[in-house]
Amino acid sequence: MVENERLRQEMRRCEAELQELRAKPAGPCPGCEHSQESAQLRDKLSQLQLEMAESKGMLSELNLEVQQKTDRLAEVELRLKDCLAEKAQEEERLSRRLRDSHETIASLRAQSPPVKYVIKTVEVESPKTKQALSESQARNQHLQEQVAMQRQVLKEMEQQLQSSHQLTARLRAQIAMYESELERAHGQMLEEMQSLEEDKNRAIEEAFARAQVEMKAVHENLAGVRTNLLTLQPALRTLTNDYNGLKRQVRGFPLLLQEALRSVKAEIGQAIEEVNSNNQELLRKYRRELQLRKKCHNELVRLKGNIRVIARVRPVTKEDGEGPEATNAVTFDADDDSIIHLLHKGKPVSFELDKVFSPQASQQDVFQEVQALITSCIDGFNVCIFAYGQTGAGKTYTMEGTPENPGINQRALQLLFSEVQEKASDWEYTITVSAAEIYNEVLRDLLGKEPQEKLEIRLCPDGSGQLYVPGLTEFQVQSVDDINKVFEFGHTNRTTEFTNLNEHSSRSHALLIVTVRGMDCSTGLRTTGKLNLVDLAGSERVGKSGAEGSRLREAQHINKSLSALGDVIAALRSRQGHVPFRNSKLTYLLQDSLSGDSKTLMVVQVSPVEKNTSETLYSLKFAERVRSVELGPGLRRAELGSWSSQEHLEWEPACQTPQPSARAHSAPSSGTSSRPGSIRRKLQPSA
Ligand code: ADP
Ligand code: MG
């Protein structure tokens, strides 16, 4: 135990040392195999100690058992002694009684002859003696019985003694057996104890040896760490110096950074301010430029006139045939592109218009002329472009053109798309198109599902004075593809409706209405501009003969609407108080696109050949008259009057053209024409 204690102490010391080593910050190899082994050893040691404790427990148990057995043995011995003592007493008592009995017997033997004698004598001598003899004999008998009984008892006692001896021997044997068992158990226990002790010693030795090896390794490691530490120290010193230097620098860094940030922020702020002010300036300039552009544009259009009339002469075609009838009767002025000469029935007649396009002029050339009008539509102006002329003079060609060489319609929409695209950063635009036809004073939707349905023109219920056509289909378009689809749809509608489209289209007005709605993204300002592209019905007059029924009715309607158009344009140009818009469906429909700041262009189509000179003359006269209305107010009235009457005179009486009520309305009244300014205001309440 002392040795154990000593070893334990040493182990404890070792463990403490180990723990100390482990606690060192720069352990060479934390979790190395030695520590693992040591842990294992420690485990084993504790296990052994546990086993030893168990053995000790067992030993003490055995000791207790031995003690108990010894006690029991002592008890048994005591009992045995008692038994022996008792037996000795009993023996003694019995031997005493035996002795007494012997003595009695001897005394009785000694007494018996006199008795016999007495008996004999008694027998001889007397009954009295006889009785005494029998009594004595009885007594003798009794005594003999008693002796026998005593002998029996003695025998029993002897037997008892014998059995007692036997018991004693048995008990002794048992005791010997117990003793030997005890001795054996003791020997076993001693053996066990010895083996346990040996085990314990061995384990302790092993653990100690291992701990020593471990300790050695740990010591070695420690030495390595120490040397490492020694070599690391200078490096650490320089690192500490560096660190301190850096720390000093870092301490100064936030200030530096803040300084830099402040200056950069200031610079950026300044730059942003500059950019902002520049932007503002640019925006201001841009707005001014826009205003200026609009103004210039307006001025240009004003200079050219809000209502302009141009002529386009188509080339001679195969359809014109050959011979003298198909010869060219139209010539131009090389120095002035607004003059056109016509040789009518051998007489040369000249007309001056805003511009004259020769047959060589391309679709693009013509479009160039109308381009400004179309762009003004984006700025919110309403625009009307009419193609006027006899059938076959090229109205449809100018307005629609051919797929390879499109006319004003498609080019205008294309231009609108590109203009809208250009302004997309500041403005949001939607472009919608409607197509309608006026035939015999009936308005029909060419894009609707029910093209036969009659449409009505109504005044907007919002009190703006604007007109609208309930049920007129409007398609939003975003690309040339969309336009083509819309046009195709319109054509299909018209073709299925009328078997002879050419004839029908020459007797009806075809309208393409393009609406451009815009919103200025920065100001929220909204604009709406309408572009009306009208392919008018043929202007040819119906001959005296042959005009009957439906053809006559058609002619009357065409005449009525074209005269009404002339009247309206004349009234607008002469700034009359009353403009007879309601005299025809066409003028009524286009009312808001003709009045106010609206711009109108009349393209008078001319056929160049000899056989058409009469109609050509009529068309050019119409053109010149429309154009020349814009002279002085007084003159205007005079001109207008003469034109109306002249036109009236030129109509064939066979047509029985009713006197258009427009004329009565358009007739000037001295009261209204004297103050054009106030009239203008009346005309455009919404402007
Ligand atoms: P309208 O619509 O006035 O009845 P069209 O536009 O149908 O007349 O023209 C009649 C014919 O003349 C068509 O075949 C058309 O292609 C041709 N035409 C008209 N103007 C020109 C032109 N400027 N260049 C070439 N062909 C033309
Ligand atoms: Mg046509």
XYZ file of C-alpha atoms and ligand atoms in Angstrom:
715
model
C 0.000 0.000 0.000
C 2.807 2.336 0.842
C 4.427 1.576 -2.464
C 1.110 2.105 -4.136
C 0.674 5.398 -2.413
C 4.141 6.445 -3.479
C 3.485 5.473 -7.075
C 0.200 7.246 -7.020
C 1.833 10.365 -5.754
C 4.447 10.155 -8.456
C 1.740 9.648 -11.020
C -0.160 12.614 -9.747
C 2.970 14.663 -10.014
C 3.490 13.416 -13.556
C -0.085 14.286 -14.451
C 0.278 17.738 -13.012
C 3.417 18.200 -15.049
C 1.677 16.901 -18.099
C -1.209 19.263 -17.598
C 1.222 22.107 -17.191
C 2.886 21.179 -20.418
C -0.441 20.962 -22.132
C -1.433 24.352 -20.841
C 1.643 25.871 -22.550
C 0.368 28.015 -25.493
C 2.710 26.704 -28.173
C 2.330 22.949 -27.668
C 4.434 21.098 -30.154
C 1.815 18.595 -31.091
C -1.502 18.800 -29.411
C -3.252 15.471 -29.610
C -0.056 13.497 -30.257
C 0.024 9.733 -29.850
C 1.680 9.965 -26.404
C -1.111 11.843 -24.832
C -3.494 9.373 -26.332
C -1.466 6.506 -24.967
C -1.212 8.157 -21.599
C -4.956 8.587 -21.541
C -5.324 4.927 -22.344
C -2.902 4.052 -19.595
C -4.675 6.207 -17.159
C -7.885 4.522 -18.087
C -6.328 1.139 -17.589
C -4.870 2.253 -14.265
C -8.189 3.455 -13.030
C -9.719 0.214 -14.240
C -7.118 -1.739 -12.291
C -7.668 0.363 -9.249
C -11.336 -0.362 -9.602
C -10.584 -4.062 -9.877
C -8.358 -3.837 -6.815
C -11.098 -2.156 -4.846
C -13.429 -4.912 -5.954
C -10.925 -7.546 -4.818
C -10.564 -5.791 -1.514
C -14.291 -5.859 -1.131
C -14.335 -9.565 -1.908
C -11.498 -10.159 0.573
C -13.282 -8.377 3.338
C -16.417 -10.400 2.480
C -14.439 -13.618 2.765
C -12.907 -12.420 6.031
C -16.375 -11.788 7.315
C -17.465 -15.213 6.252
C -14.457 -16.796 8.010
C -15.228 -14.770 11.073
C -18.825 -15.987 11.016
C -17.733 -19.560 10.562
C -15.201 -19.273 13.403
C -17.924 -17.844 15.626
C -20.242 -20.673 14.733
C -17.478 -23.186 15.438
C -16.847 -21.648 18.834
C -20.532 -21.822 19.524
C -20.654 -25.466 18.488
C -17.614 -26.169 20.673
C -19.309 -24.461 23.573
C -22.441 -26.454 23.022
C -20.379 -29.609 22.775
C -18.670 -28.759 26.026
C -22.042 -28.170 27.644
C -23.244 -31.489 26.276
C -20.173 -33.240 27.588
C -20.590 -31.625 30.982
C -24.248 -32.617 31.026
C -23.344 -36.085 29.957
C -20.700 -36.343 32.670
C -23.254 -35.183 35.210
C -25.795 -37.636 33.873
C -23.144 -40.377 33.952
C -22.248 -39.461 37.395
C -25.874 -39.376 38.454
C -26.477 -42.707 36.735
C -23.378 -44.290 38.194
C -24.433 -42.924 41.562
C -27.832 -44.493 41.157
C -26.187 -47.657 39.887
C -24.016 -47.679 42.871
C -27.018 -47.062 45.119
C -28.840 -49.820 43.348
C -25.869 -52.179 43.793
C -25.713 -51.241 47.416
C -29.416 -51.779 47.783
C -29.077 -55.096 45.982
C -26.164 -56.089 48.171
C -28.021 -55.050 51.281
C -31.053 -56.853 50.016
C -28.954 -59.937 49.304
C -27.554 -59.666 52.701
C -31.040 -59.392 54.139
C -32.633 -62.124 52.026
C -31.588 -65.354 54.009
C -33.248 -64.223 57.233
C -36.274 -63.423 55.196
C -36.173 -66.902 53.666
C -35.743 -68.276 56.998
C -38.427 -66.143 58.426
C -40.591 -67.210 55.582
C -39.824 -70.797 56.348
C -40.350 -70.178 59.861
C -43.322 -68.126 59.178
C -44.585 -70.856 56.901
C -43.994 -73.228 59.517
C -44.730 -71.093 62.342
C -47.657 -68.997 61.583
C -49.979 -67.554 59.102
C -48.843 -64.318 60.475
C -45.436 -65.068 59.432
C -46.746 -66.429 56.210
C -48.377 -63.116 55.452
C -45.208 -61.365 56.396
C -43.398 -63.684 54.101
C -45.640 -63.018 51.155
C -45.388 -59.367 51.831
C -41.679 -59.709 51.886
C -41.824 -61.759 48.749
C -43.909 -59.056 47.075
C -41.530 -56.499 48.288
C -38.749 -58.572 46.974
C -40.524 -58.896 43.709
C -41.013 -55.209 43.585
C -37.425 -54.582 44.365
C -36.372 -57.032 41.725
C -38.561 -55.240 39.256
C -37.092 -52.024 40.385
C -33.633 -53.428 39.852
C -34.574 -54.662 36.438
C -35.994 -51.280 35.697
C -32.861 -49.677 37.021
C -30.869 -51.962 34.808
C -33.005 -50.991 31.884
C -32.474 -47.332 32.666
C -28.806 -47.965 32.973
C -28.781 -49.735 29.668
C -30.634 -46.800 28.148
C -28.228 -44.430 29.756
C -25.355 -46.415 28.347
C -26.941 -46.316 24.943
C -27.540 -42.607 25.291
C -23.927 -42.165 26.258
C -22.864 -44.134 23.272
C -24.966 -42.054 20.889
C -23.678 -38.970 22.608
C -20.178 -40.169 21.931
C -21.077 -40.811 18.358
C -22.574 -37.314 18.009
C -19.475 -35.851 19.519
C -17.305 -37.748 17.059
C -19.536 -36.595 14.210
C -19.405 -33.049 15.413
C -15.687 -33.260 15.733
C -15.385 -34.567 12.191
C -17.611 -31.731 11.008
C -15.507 -29.236 12.867
C -12.393 -30.699 11.299
C -14.043 -30.469 7.917
C -15.063 -26.882 8.573
C -11.615 -26.108 9.709
C -10.054 -27.600 6.628
C -12.558 -25.724 4.441
C -11.791 -22.566 6.272
C -8.143 -23.164 5.826
C -8.637 -23.776 2.140
C -10.751 -20.637 1.709
C -8.189 -18.668 3.556
C -5.427 -20.092 1.358
C -7.494 -19.323 -1.740
C -8.164 -15.835 -0.579
C -4.538 -15.287 0.110
C -3.692 -16.597 -3.328
C -6.260 -14.319 -4.938
C -5.039 -11.394 -2.980
C -1.525 -12.132 -4.038
C -2.453 -12.435 -7.703
C -4.450 -9.204 -7.499
C -1.574 -7.497 -5.878
C 0.681 -8.788 -8.588
C -1.713 -7.560 -11.296
C -1.912 -4.204 -9.671
C 1.808 -3.940 -9.370
C 2.283 -4.982 -12.929
C -0.275 -2.441 -14.193
C 1.248 0.284 -12.119
C 4.655 -0.605 -13.395
C 3.462 -0.601 -16.952
C 1.625 2.682 -16.504
C 4.622 4.155 -14.880
C 6.903 2.959 -17.659
C 4.544 4.375 -20.238
C 4.159 7.619 -18.374
C 7.903 7.843 -18.195
C 8.253 7.294 -21.930
C 5.559 9.828 -22.513
C 7.140 12.225 -20.168
C 10.355 11.809 -22.020
C 8.660 12.549 -25.333
C 6.885 15.510 -23.826
C 10.142 16.747 -22.431
C 11.727 16.387 -25.821
C 8.843 18.257 -27.398
C 9.092 20.893 -24.786
C 12.760 21.268 -25.504
C 11.936 21.608 -29.217
C 9.309 24.189 -28.465
C 11.739 26.014 -26.249
C 14.340 26.149 -28.993
C 11.620 27.199 -31.435
C 10.544 29.885 -29.046
C 14.106 31.062 -28.758
C 14.424 31.317 -32.517
C 10.977 32.882 -32.859
C 11.572 35.563 -30.329
C 13.643 37.865 -32.588
C 11.135 37.431 -35.400
C 8.381 38.237 -32.957
C 10.248 41.304 -31.864
C 10.522 42.591 -35.429
C 6.902 41.672 -36.053
C 5.869 43.572 -32.949
C 7.827 46.547 -34.169
C 6.195 46.298 -37.583
C 2.800 45.886 -35.980
C 3.312 48.923 -33.809
C 4.377 50.913 -36.840
C 1.326 49.736 -38.759
C -0.905 50.451 -35.792
C 0.363 53.979 -35.712
C -0.299 54.261 -39.443
C -3.776 52.730 -39.144
C -4.599 55.111 -36.332
C -3.913 57.912 -38.707
C -5.690 56.222 -41.619
C -9.360 57.025 -40.799
C -8.510 60.682 -40.585
C -6.704 60.465 -43.903
C -9.577 58.503 -45.414
C -12.156 60.900 -44.079
C -10.165 63.752 -45.452
C -9.924 62.064 -48.844
C -13.616 61.107 -48.766
C -14.585 64.625 -47.856
C -12.604 66.079 -50.689
C -13.850 63.451 -53.149
C -17.419 63.987 -51.990
C -17.020 67.698 -52.400
C -15.552 67.166 -55.850
C -18.299 64.746 -56.831
C -20.958 67.043 -55.436
C -19.479 69.887 -57.380
C -19.279 67.769 -60.501
C -22.882 66.624 -60.028
C -23.961 70.179 -59.480
C -22.107 71.218 -62.569
C -23.634 68.373 -64.550
C -27.044 69.205 -63.128
C -26.754 72.828 -63.975
C -25.422 71.844 -67.379
C -28.336 69.478 -67.768
C -30.767 72.140 -66.705
C -29.138 74.506 -69.107
C -29.259 71.940 -71.869
C -32.853 71.068 -71.051
C -33.735 74.732 -71.076
C -31.921 75.158 -74.378
C -33.536 72.037 -75.737
C -36.986 73.261 -74.729
C -36.220 76.643 -76.228
C -34.993 74.939 -79.369
C -38.138 72.825 -79.456
C -40.279 75.914 -79.090
C -38.194 77.631 -81.715
C -38.456 74.658 -84.022
C -42.203 74.575 -83.558
C -42.364 78.292 -84.117
C -40.147 78.062 -87.208
C -42.163 75.169 -88.459
C -45.364 77.040 -87.887
C -43.874 80.078 -89.507
C -42.775 77.988 -92.477
C -46.180 76.422 -92.783
C -47.758 79.823 -92.310
C -45.535 81.279 -95.008
C -46.459 78.435 -97.251
C -50.033 78.900 -96.122
C -52.132 76.782 -93.824
C -53.929 75.616 -96.899
C -51.699 74.720 -99.777
C -52.476 73.437 -103.217
C -50.057 71.519 -105.360
C -50.478 69.732 -108.683
C -49.032 66.432 -109.752
C -49.041 65.420 -113.382
C -48.931 61.707 -113.981
C -46.952 60.259 -116.846
C -48.655 59.134 -120.053
C -49.539 55.467 -119.646
C -50.446 52.607 -121.958
C -54.056 52.988 -120.856
C -54.094 56.414 -122.487
C -53.878 54.654 -125.843
C -52.314 56.095 -128.971
C -53.023 58.692 -131.574
C -53.781 62.398 -131.288
C -55.992 61.867 -128.221
C -53.054 60.466 -126.284
C -50.645 63.284 -127.030
C -49.247 65.333 -124.223
C -50.991 68.599 -123.540
C -49.159 69.710 -120.406
C -45.878 71.608 -120.192
C -43.897 73.180 -117.371
C -41.867 76.271 -116.683
C -38.205 75.412 -116.405
C -37.552 78.365 -114.047
C -40.665 78.241 -111.896
C -41.894 74.977 -110.396
C -45.230 76.519 -109.497
C -46.354 77.131 -113.091
C -48.167 74.661 -115.300
C -49.143 75.238 -118.935
C -52.032 73.428 -120.569
C -52.929 73.407 -124.208
C -56.708 73.173 -124.226
C -58.421 73.007 -127.603
C -55.393 74.715 -129.155
C -55.388 77.495 -126.592
C -52.580 77.669 -124.040
C -53.705 78.222 -120.469
C -51.322 78.760 -117.528
C -51.923 78.234 -113.818
C -49.903 79.167 -110.795
C -50.128 76.879 -107.752
C -47.929 76.371 -104.672
C -45.981 73.720 -106.498
C -46.261 71.605 -109.586
C -44.813 68.129 -109.865
C -43.954 66.903 -113.357
C -44.424 63.263 -114.361
C -40.776 62.685 -113.527
C -41.330 63.459 -109.857
C -40.965 60.384 -107.694
C -43.160 59.365 -104.777
C -40.321 60.488 -102.505
C -40.214 63.925 -104.121
C -43.893 64.393 -103.485
C -43.545 63.084 -99.963
C -40.711 65.536 -99.305
C -43.199 68.305 -99.932
C -45.719 66.990 -97.406
C -43.226 65.810 -94.805
C -43.337 69.015 -92.772
C -47.090 68.708 -92.448
C -46.818 65.179 -91.170
C -44.230 66.055 -88.533
C -46.434 68.879 -87.295
C -48.965 66.157 -86.498
C -46.594 64.916 -83.785
C -46.609 68.409 -82.294
C -50.366 68.151 -81.938
C -51.583 69.757 -85.155
C -54.397 68.348 -87.220
C -53.535 67.775 -90.839
C -55.604 66.976 -93.924
C -54.117 65.844 -97.205
C -56.558 65.470 -100.096
C -55.935 63.910 -103.485
C -58.255 65.584 -105.956
C -58.718 64.902 -109.671
C -60.540 62.978 -112.302
C -60.566 59.218 -112.225
C -57.310 57.819 -113.574
C -55.316 60.987 -112.850
C -53.251 59.248 -110.176
C -54.975 60.043 -106.827
C -54.701 56.522 -105.500
C -51.167 56.240 -106.817
C -50.144 59.347 -104.897
C -51.924 58.415 -101.689
C -51.423 54.660 -101.549
C -48.872 53.974 -104.279
C -47.828 50.467 -105.191
C -46.223 47.842 -102.920
C -42.822 48.547 -104.530
C -43.303 52.276 -104.492
C -45.585 53.257 -101.621
C -47.358 56.586 -101.527
C -47.970 59.228 -98.913
C -49.979 56.928 -96.603
C -47.247 54.461 -95.815
C -44.398 56.957 -95.957
C -46.247 59.234 -93.546
C -46.696 56.444 -91.019
C -43.085 55.382 -91.416
C -41.984 58.946 -90.795
C -44.241 59.145 -87.752
C -42.709 55.965 -86.351
C -39.163 57.200 -86.763
C -39.973 60.656 -85.356
C -41.739 59.129 -82.380
C -38.778 56.805 -81.839
C -36.416 59.757 -81.850
C -38.428 61.514 -79.160
C -39.001 58.369 -77.144
C -36.667 59.502 -74.353
C -38.910 62.467 -73.533
C -42.268 61.567 -75.016
C -44.560 58.593 -75.010
C -46.572 58.238 -78.151
C -49.335 55.966 -79.377
C -50.302 55.877 -82.997
C -53.676 54.551 -84.061
C -55.262 54.269 -87.470
C -58.832 54.124 -88.715
C -60.003 53.710 -92.270
C -63.379 54.902 -93.506
C -65.213 55.498 -96.734
C -67.915 57.967 -97.690
C -70.121 56.781 -100.487
C -73.358 58.520 -101.374
C -73.024 60.544 -98.184
C -72.892 57.436 -96.060
C -69.930 56.889 -93.743
C -68.643 53.319 -93.366
C -65.899 51.742 -91.328
C -63.397 49.971 -93.580
C -61.718 48.220 -90.648
C -64.907 47.208 -88.845
C -66.450 43.793 -88.671
C -69.622 45.169 -90.258
C -68.418 47.380 -93.132
C -71.979 47.891 -94.349
C -73.037 49.533 -91.143
C -73.757 53.238 -91.434
C -71.727 55.333 -89.054
C -72.855 58.600 -87.551
C -70.770 61.602 -86.671
C -71.475 62.885 -83.170
C -70.428 65.793 -81.044
C -68.307 64.767 -78.098
C -70.473 64.817 -74.956
C -67.593 66.406 -72.994
C -68.461 69.848 -74.416
C -65.091 70.233 -76.120
C -66.801 70.745 -79.448
C -64.839 67.828 -80.861
C -66.511 65.358 -83.153
C -66.262 61.644 -83.021
C -67.626 58.632 -84.812
C -69.052 56.041 -82.416
C -68.144 52.544 -83.555
C -65.292 53.570 -85.825
C -62.561 50.943 -85.454
C -59.164 52.169 -84.320
C -56.052 50.003 -84.552
C -52.894 50.780 -82.675
C -49.885 50.421 -84.957
C -46.228 50.167 -84.066
C -44.516 49.068 -87.225
C -44.762 49.074 -90.997
C -45.925 45.469 -90.722
C -48.882 46.602 -88.640
C -49.775 49.259 -91.224
C -49.596 46.775 -94.057
C -51.892 44.425 -92.166
C -54.359 47.246 -91.515
C -54.299 48.348 -95.158
C -54.736 44.811 -96.352
C -57.670 44.325 -94.031
C -59.276 47.532 -95.312
C -58.752 46.429 -98.905
C -60.220 43.002 -98.243
C -63.259 44.622 -96.670
C -63.726 46.865 -99.642
C -63.135 44.124 -102.254
C -65.638 41.699 -100.723
C -68.159 44.508 -100.471
C -67.959 45.723 -104.052
C -67.617 43.662 -107.187
C -66.081 46.462 -109.210
C -63.749 48.048 -106.759
C -62.118 50.392 -109.244
C -65.425 51.872 -110.248
C -66.620 52.002 -106.669
C -63.464 53.590 -105.332
C -63.599 56.278 -108.008
C -67.018 57.241 -106.708
C -66.293 57.240 -103.025
C -63.960 59.091 -100.714
C -61.460 56.891 -98.920
C -60.076 58.195 -95.647
C -57.128 57.023 -93.610
C -57.212 58.701 -90.212
C -53.988 58.521 -88.211
C -54.129 59.759 -84.605
C -50.908 60.528 -82.767
C -51.327 60.846 -79.010
C -48.307 61.990 -77.067
C -47.352 62.679 -73.469
C -44.334 64.648 -72.333
C -42.761 62.375 -69.705
C -41.287 65.246 -67.713
C -44.272 67.605 -67.679
C -47.176 65.246 -68.270
C -48.328 67.516 -71.074
C -50.540 65.682 -73.557
C -50.953 66.348 -77.262
C -53.185 64.828 -79.917
C -52.624 65.290 -83.610
C -54.729 63.863 -86.386
C -53.523 63.149 -89.865
C -56.340 62.684 -92.424
C -55.270 61.236 -95.745
C -58.162 61.435 -98.177
C -58.344 59.821 -101.598
C -61.288 61.760 -102.979
C -63.855 60.471 -105.449
C -63.209 61.256 -109.118
C -63.934 64.871 -109.903
C -65.033 64.242 -113.503
C -68.349 65.667 -114.436
C -71.046 63.409 -115.772
C -72.014 64.107 -119.362
C -75.375 65.476 -120.382
C -76.500 62.149 -121.705
C -76.454 58.764 -120.073
C -76.545 59.786 -116.471
C -79.488 58.100 -114.887
C -80.536 56.364 -111.710
C -77.776 55.341 -109.386
C -75.008 56.860 -111.503
C -76.790 60.196 -111.411
C -77.289 59.943 -107.672
C -73.606 59.127 -107.224
C -72.602 62.078 -109.378
C -74.850 64.370 -107.395
C -73.369 63.195 -104.117
C -69.797 63.519 -105.369
C -70.467 66.944 -106.754
C -72.125 67.976 -103.516
C -69.323 66.826 -101.301
C -66.526 68.196 -103.509
C -68.282 71.561 -103.757
C -68.769 71.507 -100.007
C -65.058 70.828 -99.566
C -64.247 73.745 -101.876
C -66.648 75.942 -99.940
C -65.219 74.981 -96.569
C -61.642 75.548 -97.697
C -62.624 78.861 -99.253
C -64.462 79.922 -96.088
C -61.472 78.930 -93.958
C -58.960 80.726 -96.153
C -61.023 83.853 -96.261
C -61.559 83.468 -92.515
C -65.263 83.714 -92.712
C -67.425 83.637 -89.646
C -69.388 80.678 -90.792
C -67.733 77.655 -92.276
C -70.279 75.304 -93.825
C -68.794 72.056 -92.472
C -72.183 70.401 -92.177
C -72.898 70.584 -95.886
C -71.302 67.222 -96.495
C -70.359 64.154 -94.510
C -66.735 64.634 -95.548
C -66.372 68.216 -94.340
C -68.396 67.506 -91.236
C -66.201 64.535 -90.378
C -63.039 66.559 -90.984
C -64.327 69.684 -89.260
C -61.774 69.747 -86.456
C -58.980 68.789 -88.804
C -59.778 71.635 -91.152
C -60.428 74.456 -88.699
C -58.250 76.300 -86.257
C -54.503 75.772 -86.489
C -54.979 72.828 -88.793
C -53.051 72.451 -91.986
C -54.473 71.345 -95.263
C -52.823 70.223 -98.466
C -54.704 69.637 -101.669
C -52.859 67.530 -104.233
C -54.551 68.088 -107.568
C -53.860 65.125 -109.820
C -53.574 65.887 -113.516
C -53.730 63.624 -116.544
C -51.380 64.967 -119.207
C -53.096 63.648 -122.330
C -55.037 65.559 -124.922
C -58.352 63.740 -124.391
C -58.491 64.723 -120.710
C -57.687 68.424 -121.141
C -61.238 69.452 -120.403
C -61.208 67.717 -116.969
C -57.618 68.847 -116.413
C -58.657 72.412 -117.023
C -61.518 72.000 -114.583
C -59.262 70.508 -111.910
C -56.612 73.194 -112.306
C -59.242 75.885 -112.107
C -60.536 74.319 -108.915
C -56.990 74.234 -107.581
C -56.172 77.787 -108.476
C -59.408 79.039 -107.043
C -58.949 77.231 -103.781
C -55.457 78.620 -103.565
C -56.236 82.145 -104.621
C -58.916 82.640 -102.027
C -56.247 83.722 -99.599
C -55.838 87.307 -100.714
C -57.109 90.315 -98.910
C -60.363 89.829 -96.985
C -62.325 91.974 -99.417
C -60.863 90.261 -102.400
C -61.429 86.936 -100.836
C -65.100 87.501 -100.674
C -65.205 88.684 -104.232
C -63.126 85.738 -105.393
C -65.127 83.279 -103.441
C -68.316 84.599 -104.854
C -67.105 84.423 -108.413
C -65.667 80.963 -107.886
C -68.863 79.579 -106.481
C -70.928 80.992 -109.251
C -68.415 79.927 -111.851
C -68.364 76.432 -110.526
C -72.092 76.450 -110.497
C -72.137 77.629 -114.109
C -69.758 74.906 -115.099
C -71.983 72.155 -113.844
C -73.987 70.490 -116.487
C -77.681 71.286 -116.088
C -78.466 67.631 -116.771
C -76.979 66.776 -113.411
C -79.669 68.878 -111.790
C -77.267 69.642 -109.065
C -79.205 71.118 -106.229
C -77.929 74.502 -105.189
C -75.659 73.448 -102.306
C -76.883 74.989 -99.129
C -73.221 75.496 -98.310
C -73.093 78.346 -100.678
C -75.902 80.135 -98.989
C -74.039 79.747 -95.706
C -70.669 80.561 -97.095
C -71.933 83.747 -98.640
C -70.161 86.466 -96.794
C -72.015 88.654 -94.414
C -70.448 92.027 -93.892
C -70.819 91.783 -90.107
C -68.709 88.691 -89.566
C -65.897 89.252 -91.988
C -64.951 92.679 -90.715
C -63.318 91.332 -87.558
C -61.371 88.253 -88.470
C -59.665 87.990 -85.069
C -62.863 87.502 -83.127
C -64.113 85.047 -85.673
C -60.975 83.007 -85.371
C -61.436 82.772 -81.684
C -64.969 81.568 -82.185
C -63.730 78.909 -84.534
C -61.309 77.409 -82.113
C -62.765 77.462 -78.668
C -60.467 74.728 -77.489
C -57.256 76.226 -78.913
P -57.068 57.550 -109.642
O -56.935 56.972 -108.281
O -56.989 58.978 -109.646
O -58.250 57.022 -110.313
P -54.809 55.941 -110.188
O -53.967 56.291 -109.050
O -55.569 54.666 -110.069
O -55.819 57.054 -110.511
O -53.885 55.940 -111.436
C -54.296 55.444 -112.694
C -53.130 54.745 -113.350
O -52.043 55.612 -113.554
C -52.620 53.647 -112.492
O -52.301 52.567 -113.267
C -51.377 54.227 -111.897
O -50.418 53.234 -111.634
C -50.867 55.152 -112.952
N -50.158 56.302 -112.375
C -50.737 57.338 -111.792
N -49.799 58.233 -111.367
C -48.605 57.724 -111.739
C -47.236 58.186 -111.599
N -46.924 59.335 -110.986
N -46.262 57.415 -112.057
C -46.573 56.231 -112.678
N -47.811 55.748 -112.827
C -48.849 56.486 -112.391
Mg -58.324 55.933 -107.277
